[in-house]
């Protein structure tokens, strides 16, 4: 089967096309990303007409790129930016009418559960009890559990893009702005520590999302993994060493650093602060970085629906 998933996030519209079969590992065949930074088009909690036009243009571009692949299924999903916009319902209706796609609006908890599934499949059962930290553009997802789906999953409005937009007005941000974000994140995360810990003590803490992967490339280190794979680990002390340094640089200068791409540079400081406070709140000294996240989780659930309890493809699927 050839499957496509279009992830409409707060920062990018990202198309991923894979070859896949029930019980097999999805094999990436094509990827296309359009940087949108949807958060900058939000006024009074609503997505502006300009933002809607840019969004539809990006979606149309991805649809055209996907057409030659003759997909067996095309999954289109949106997360916090559209979900939480005051005119979100009208925006969805306009997108579906103009682009001709069915849009699946994920809740924050669903984002956490699907990402947790992807992380579990990547690391396997030997990883034991997992705790997930995922920092998107609009929200922070946390989840914990020992199975394929977490016992506890929740979402907080502290994505890297949202944090940057709400707390930073200068580039680079001032010390008072950084302090305000740190204190707000500390308070919000502190309120849910008990809920996450109620699922049990994790054997491994895993971070996912482009923000965390970028920070790991900058401040983390590589270790031997299984087979020829490499394991990326990010230590909190490394993160806390780099965060003040990148906070003193402007967005353009940060792109000269390893791992900090142009589409992430404006929000990487906010993401670093949120991650630091999350690790501090849960007393996490290091985390493993997962290459799989929400998109892979959505694809995996689609594949799972094609398999019955005997592990055989469902007839007529």
PDB file of N, CA, C and O in Angstrom, residues 22 55 57 61 66 73-74 82 93 161 220 234 248 297:
ATOM      1  N   UNK A  22       0.384  -4.123   6.437  1.00  0.00           N
ATOM      2  CA  UNK A  22       0.052  -4.503   7.808  1.00  0.00           C
ATOM      3  C   UNK A  22       1.156  -5.360   8.425  1.00  0.00           C
ATOM      4  O   UNK A  22       1.631  -6.322   7.825  1.00  0.00           O
ATOM      5  N   UNK A  55      -2.767  28.928   4.166  1.00  0.00           N
ATOM      6  CA  UNK A  55      -2.960  27.532   4.563  1.00  0.00           C
ATOM      7  C   UNK A  55      -3.502  26.705   3.405  1.00  0.00           C
ATOM      8  O   UNK A  55      -2.992  25.617   3.107  1.00  0.00           O
ATOM      9  N   UNK A  57      -3.291  27.401   0.232  1.00  0.00           N
ATOM     10  CA  UNK A  57      -2.252  27.327  -0.797  1.00  0.00           C
ATOM     11  C   UNK A  57      -1.243  26.232  -0.478  1.00  0.00           C
ATOM     12  O   UNK A  57      -0.825  25.467  -1.366  1.00  0.00           O
ATOM     13  N   UNK A  61      -0.634  22.732  -2.576  1.00  0.00           N
ATOM     14  CA  UNK A  61       0.708  22.388  -3.064  1.00  0.00           C
ATOM     15  C   UNK A  61       1.054  20.945  -2.705  1.00  0.00           C
ATOM     16  O   UNK A  61       1.578  20.195  -3.536  1.00  0.00           O
ATOM     17  N   UNK A  66       1.395  14.995  -4.100  1.00  0.00           N
ATOM     18  CA  UNK A  66       1.009  13.617  -3.770  1.00  0.00           C
ATOM     19  C   UNK A  66       0.278  12.909  -4.911  1.00  0.00           C
ATOM     20  O   UNK A  66       0.259  11.674  -4.961  1.00  0.00           O
ATOM     21  N   UNK A  73      -4.616   5.596   0.432  1.00  0.00           N
ATOM     22  CA  UNK A  73      -5.341   6.381   1.433  1.00  0.00           C
ATOM     23  C   UNK A  73      -4.549   7.647   1.706  1.00  0.00           C
ATOM     24  O   UNK A  73      -3.317   7.645   1.663  1.00  0.00           O
ATOM     25  N   UNK A  74      -5.289   8.735   1.941  1.00  0.00           N
ATOM     26  CA  UNK A  74      -4.659  10.025   2.189  1.00  0.00           C
ATOM     27  C   UNK A  74      -5.273  10.602   3.460  1.00  0.00           C
ATOM     28  O   UNK A  74      -6.467  10.892   3.512  1.00  0.00           O
ATOM     29  N   UNK A  82      -5.418  25.207  14.536  1.00  0.00           N
ATOM     30  CA  UNK A  82      -6.785  25.237  14.008  1.00  0.00           C
ATOM     31  C   UNK A  82      -7.779  24.823  15.083  1.00  0.00           C
ATOM     32  O   UNK A  82      -8.863  25.400  15.215  1.00  0.00           O
ATOM     33  N   UNK A  93     -14.204  24.152   7.457  1.00  0.00           N
ATOM     34  CA  UNK A  93     -15.196  24.057   6.387  1.00  0.00           C
ATOM     35  C   UNK A  93     -14.655  24.661   5.093  1.00  0.00           C
ATOM     36  O   UNK A  93     -14.860  24.115   4.007  1.00  0.00           O
ATOM     37  N   UNK A 161       6.181  27.463  19.323  1.00  0.00           N
ATOM     38  CA  UNK A 161       5.709  28.643  18.611  1.00  0.00           C
ATOM     39  C   UNK A 161       4.779  29.497  19.441  1.00  0.00           C
ATOM     40  O   UNK A 161       4.880  30.729  19.461  1.00  0.00           O
ATOM     41  N   UNK A 220      22.887  17.542  22.184  1.00  0.00           N
ATOM     42  CA  UNK A 220      22.894  16.151  22.614  1.00  0.00           C
ATOM     43  C   UNK A 220      24.137  15.411  22.165  1.00  0.00           C
ATOM     44  O   UNK A 220      25.137  15.997  21.757  1.00  0.00           O
ATOM     45  N   UNK A 234      19.780  13.326  24.948  1.00  0.00           N
ATOM     46  CA  UNK A 234      19.924  14.723  25.349  1.00  0.00           C
ATOM     47  C   UNK A 234      19.927  14.806  26.867  1.00  0.00           C
ATOM     48  O   UNK A 234      18.979  14.383  27.531  1.00  0.00           O
ATOM     49  N   UNK A 248      20.782  34.511  23.677  1.00  0.00           N
ATOM     50  CA  UNK A 248      21.463  35.785  23.473  1.00  0.00           C
ATOM     51  C   UNK A 248      21.724  36.079  21.990  1.00  0.00           C
ATOM     52  O   UNK A 248      22.197  37.162  21.646  1.00  0.00           O
ATOM     53  N   UNK A 297       2.539   7.828  14.068  1.00  0.00           N
ATOM     54  CA  UNK A 297       1.487   7.258  14.894  1.00  0.00           C
ATOM     55  C   UNK A 297       0.159   7.163  14.160  1.00  0.00           C
ATOM     56  O   UNK A 297      -0.576   6.169  14.267  1.00  0.00           O
TER      57      UNK A 297
END
